[in-house]
């Protein structure tokens, strides 16, 4: 197998060891699943370059369809939220995050008539009966 030059979007071994436990366990039944690390690197490649899913280099990352499928499935199952949480904890431990000026969950935009409007987000939206 030919080794490729590491891309900036590819995970390092240390990053992979942080993320790997958060991914769903492979099923022992059915067709063997594509390599998780290769697929995750493909997802990160698309997110960092902005290319289309079908333009993912298959010799390097596997199928773009597989990358897209995992991206959506992992999003619905909360994997991306877990990964973001772990990475934020690590960055905070390393003192690489400045938390002196943080905005939790708000969005503001200017109205065409110059009036400022606060947009409701999921956390601030009131439930109606």
PDB file of C-alpha atoms in Angstrom:
ATOM      1  CA  UNK A   1       0.000   0.000   0.000  1.00  0.00           C
ATOM      2  CA  UNK A   2       1.332   3.388  -0.996  1.00  0.00           C
ATOM      3  CA  UNK A   3       1.865   5.912   1.808  1.00  0.00           C
ATOM      4  CA  UNK A   4       0.526   9.406   1.150  1.00  0.00           C
ATOM      5  CA  UNK A   5       1.953  12.679   2.357  1.00  0.00           C
ATOM      6  CA  UNK A   6       0.056  13.784   5.472  1.00  0.00           C
ATOM      7  CA  UNK A   7      -2.523  16.506   4.781  1.00  0.00           C
ATOM      8  CA  UNK A   8      -3.150  19.329   7.265  1.00  0.00           C
ATOM      9  CA  UNK A   9      -6.681  18.012   7.809  1.00  0.00           C
ATOM     10  CA  UNK A  10      -5.514  14.459   8.668  1.00  0.00           C
ATOM     11  CA  UNK A  11      -5.581  13.418  12.300  1.00  0.00           C
ATOM     12  CA  UNK A  12      -2.328  12.832  14.126  1.00  0.00           C
ATOM     13  CA  UNK A  13      -1.937   9.604  16.119  1.00  0.00           C
ATOM     14  CA  UNK A  14      -2.484  11.546  19.358  1.00  0.00           C
ATOM     15  CA  UNK A  15      -5.692  13.149  18.036  1.00  0.00           C
ATOM     16  CA  UNK A  16      -6.921   9.792  16.775  1.00  0.00           C
ATOM     17  CA  UNK A  17      -6.447   8.228  20.227  1.00  0.00           C
ATOM     18  CA  UNK A  18      -8.623  11.003  21.720  1.00  0.00           C
ATOM     19  CA  UNK A  19     -11.410  10.579  19.151  1.00  0.00           C
ATOM     20  CA  UNK A  20     -11.457   6.804  18.618  1.00  0.00           C
ATOM     21  CA  UNK A  21     -13.312   5.878  21.854  1.00  0.00           C
ATOM     22  CA  UNK A  22     -16.137   8.279  20.914  1.00  0.00           C
ATOM     23  CA  UNK A  23     -16.954   6.545  17.633  1.00  0.00           C
ATOM     24  CA  UNK A  24     -19.629   3.827  17.441  1.00  0.00           C
ATOM     25  CA  UNK A  25     -18.410   0.251  17.889  1.00  0.00           C
ATOM     26  CA  UNK A  26     -18.106  -1.799  14.709  1.00  0.00           C
ATOM     27  CA  UNK A  27     -20.737  -4.481  14.273  1.00  0.00           C
ATOM     28  CA  UNK A  28     -19.454  -8.040  14.031  1.00  0.00           C
ATOM     29  CA  UNK A  29     -22.225  -8.893  11.595  1.00  0.00           C
ATOM     30  CA  UNK A  30     -22.690  -8.029   7.962  1.00  0.00           C
ATOM     31  CA  UNK A  31     -20.304  -6.379   5.569  1.00  0.00           C
ATOM     32  CA  UNK A  32     -17.030  -5.133   7.085  1.00  0.00           C
ATOM     33  CA  UNK A  33     -17.170  -1.398   7.710  1.00  0.00           C
ATOM     34  CA  UNK A  34     -14.754   1.004   6.033  1.00  0.00           C
ATOM     35  CA  UNK A  35     -11.843   2.132   8.209  1.00  0.00           C
ATOM     36  CA  UNK A  36     -13.057   4.768  10.689  1.00  0.00           C
ATOM     37  CA  UNK A  37      -9.842   6.777  10.742  1.00  0.00           C
ATOM     38  CA  UNK A  38      -9.616   6.928   6.963  1.00  0.00           C
ATOM     39  CA  UNK A  39     -13.273   7.955   6.741  1.00  0.00           C
ATOM     40  CA  UNK A  40     -12.905  10.586   9.479  1.00  0.00           C
ATOM     41  CA  UNK A  41      -9.870  12.017   7.685  1.00  0.00           C
ATOM     42  CA  UNK A  42     -12.019  12.171   4.527  1.00  0.00           C
ATOM     43  CA  UNK A  43     -14.727  14.091   6.386  1.00  0.00           C
ATOM     44  CA  UNK A  44     -12.156  16.518   7.771  1.00  0.00           C
ATOM     45  CA  UNK A  45     -10.717  16.904   4.269  1.00  0.00           C
ATOM     46  CA  UNK A  46     -14.119  17.990   2.904  1.00  0.00           C
ATOM     47  CA  UNK A  47     -14.728  20.349   5.831  1.00  0.00           C
ATOM     48  CA  UNK A  48     -11.308  21.975   5.533  1.00  0.00           C
ATOM     49  CA  UNK A  49     -11.161  22.286   1.730  1.00  0.00           C
ATOM     50  CA  UNK A  50     -14.822  22.902   0.982  1.00  0.00           C
ATOM     51  CA  UNK A  51     -14.820  20.363  -1.840  1.00  0.00           C
ATOM     52  CA  UNK A  52     -17.851  18.267  -2.754  1.00  0.00           C
ATOM     53  CA  UNK A  53     -18.292  14.843  -1.178  1.00  0.00           C
ATOM     54  CA  UNK A  54     -17.904  13.163  -4.553  1.00  0.00           C
ATOM     55  CA  UNK A  55     -14.521  14.908  -4.995  1.00  0.00           C
ATOM     56  CA  UNK A  56     -12.945  13.141  -2.001  1.00  0.00           C
ATOM     57  CA  UNK A  57      -9.810  11.320  -3.253  1.00  0.00           C
ATOM     58  CA  UNK A  58     -10.934   7.645  -3.024  1.00  0.00           C
ATOM     59  CA  UNK A  59      -7.406   6.243  -3.040  1.00  0.00           C
ATOM     60  CA  UNK A  60      -6.685   8.203   0.125  1.00  0.00           C
ATOM     61  CA  UNK A  61      -9.962   8.423   2.060  1.00  0.00           C
ATOM     62  CA  UNK A  62     -12.264   5.851   0.520  1.00  0.00           C
ATOM     63  CA  UNK A  63     -15.685   6.613  -0.903  1.00  0.00           C
ATOM     64  CA  UNK A  64     -17.087  10.125  -0.644  1.00  0.00           C
ATOM     65  CA  UNK A  65     -20.520   8.543  -0.182  1.00  0.00           C
ATOM     66  CA  UNK A  66     -19.242   6.655   2.860  1.00  0.00           C
ATOM     67  CA  UNK A  67     -17.735   9.864   4.275  1.00  0.00           C
ATOM     68  CA  UNK A  68     -21.031  11.731   3.789  1.00  0.00           C
ATOM     69  CA  UNK A  69     -23.082   8.880   5.254  1.00  0.00           C
ATOM     70  CA  UNK A  70     -20.900   8.698   8.378  1.00  0.00           C
ATOM     71  CA  UNK A  71     -20.909  12.503   8.690  1.00  0.00           C
ATOM     72  CA  UNK A  72     -24.727  12.558   8.826  1.00  0.00           C
ATOM     73  CA  UNK A  73     -25.132   9.431  10.984  1.00  0.00           C
ATOM     74  CA  UNK A  74     -22.536  10.614  13.493  1.00  0.00           C
ATOM     75  CA  UNK A  75     -24.213  14.023  13.574  1.00  0.00           C
ATOM     76  CA  UNK A  76     -27.596  12.508  14.410  1.00  0.00           C
ATOM     77  CA  UNK A  77     -26.132  10.240  17.076  1.00  0.00           C
ATOM     78  CA  UNK A  78     -24.213  13.038  18.857  1.00  0.00           C
ATOM     79  CA  UNK A  79     -20.693  11.908  17.959  1.00  0.00           C
ATOM     80  CA  UNK A  80     -19.683  15.372  16.704  1.00  0.00           C
ATOM     81  CA  UNK A  81     -20.905  16.993  19.925  1.00  0.00           C
ATOM     82  CA  UNK A  82     -18.874  14.510  21.977  1.00  0.00           C
ATOM     83  CA  UNK A  83     -15.771  15.107  19.846  1.00  0.00           C
ATOM     84  CA  UNK A  84     -16.137  18.889  20.192  1.00  0.00           C
ATOM     85  CA  UNK A  85     -16.494  18.537  23.967  1.00  0.00           C
ATOM     86  CA  UNK A  86     -13.389  16.374  24.324  1.00  0.00           C
ATOM     87  CA  UNK A  87     -11.335  18.700  22.135  1.00  0.00           C
ATOM     88  CA  UNK A  88     -12.475  21.777  24.082  1.00  0.00           C
ATOM     89  CA  UNK A  89     -11.556  20.089  27.363  1.00  0.00           C
ATOM     90  CA  UNK A  90      -8.102  19.218  26.000  1.00  0.00           C
ATOM     91  CA  UNK A  91      -7.516  22.737  24.691  1.00  0.00           C
ATOM     92  CA  UNK A  92      -8.637  24.218  27.998  1.00  0.00           C
ATOM     93  CA  UNK A  93      -6.246  21.934  29.919  1.00  0.00           C
ATOM     94  CA  UNK A  94      -3.420  23.083  27.673  1.00  0.00           C
ATOM     95  CA  UNK A  95      -4.474  26.716  28.266  1.00  0.00           C
ATOM     96  CA  UNK A  96      -4.996  27.284  24.533  1.00  0.00           C
ATOM     97  CA  UNK A  97      -8.499  28.750  24.946  1.00  0.00           C
ATOM     98  CA  UNK A  98      -9.134  32.250  26.235  1.00  0.00           C
ATOM     99  CA  UNK A  99     -12.464  32.139  28.072  1.00  0.00           C
ATOM    100  CA  UNK A 100     -12.457  35.781  29.229  1.00  0.00           C
ATOM    101  CA  UNK A 101     -14.944  36.842  26.522  1.00  0.00           C
ATOM    102  CA  UNK A 102     -17.413  34.048  25.723  1.00  0.00           C
ATOM    103  CA  UNK A 103     -20.853  34.105  24.105  1.00  0.00           C
ATOM    104  CA  UNK A 104     -22.896  31.075  24.987  1.00  0.00           C
ATOM    105  CA  UNK A 105     -25.922  30.888  22.723  1.00  0.00           C
ATOM    106  CA  UNK A 106     -27.146  34.117  21.156  1.00  0.00           C
ATOM    107  CA  UNK A 107     -27.467  35.564  17.712  1.00  0.00           C
ATOM    108  CA  UNK A 108     -28.007  39.228  16.865  1.00  0.00           C
ATOM    109  CA  UNK A 109     -28.702  40.839  13.516  1.00  0.00           C
ATOM    110  CA  UNK A 110     -29.631  44.323  12.356  1.00  0.00           C
ATOM    111  CA  UNK A 111     -33.056  44.944  10.883  1.00  0.00           C
ATOM    112  CA  UNK A 112     -33.300  46.866   7.589  1.00  0.00           C
ATOM    113  CA  UNK A 113     -34.838  49.789   9.488  1.00  0.00           C
ATOM    114  CA  UNK A 114     -31.924  49.956  11.912  1.00  0.00           C
ATOM    115  CA  UNK A 115     -33.597  48.182  14.836  1.00  0.00           C
ATOM    116  CA  UNK A 116     -31.516  45.484  16.509  1.00  0.00           C
ATOM    117  CA  UNK A 117     -33.313  42.141  16.778  1.00  0.00           C
ATOM    118  CA  UNK A 118     -32.274  39.282  19.036  1.00  0.00           C
ATOM    119  CA  UNK A 119     -32.891  35.993  17.266  1.00  0.00           C
ATOM    120  CA  UNK A 120     -34.160  33.059  19.286  1.00  0.00           C
ATOM    121  CA  UNK A 121     -31.917  30.015  19.310  1.00  0.00           C
ATOM    122  CA  UNK A 122     -32.792  26.518  20.445  1.00  0.00           C
ATOM    123  CA  UNK A 123     -31.647  27.224  23.988  1.00  0.00           C
ATOM    124  CA  UNK A 124     -33.579  30.512  24.303  1.00  0.00           C
ATOM    125  CA  UNK A 125     -36.714  29.661  22.321  1.00  0.00           C
ATOM    126  CA  UNK A 126     -39.852  29.335  24.427  1.00  0.00           C
ATOM    127  CA  UNK A 127     -42.070  26.308  23.994  1.00  0.00           C
ATOM    128  CA  UNK A 128     -45.678  27.042  23.149  1.00  0.00           C
ATOM    129  CA  UNK A 129     -48.464  24.798  24.342  1.00  0.00           C
TER     130      UNK A 129
END
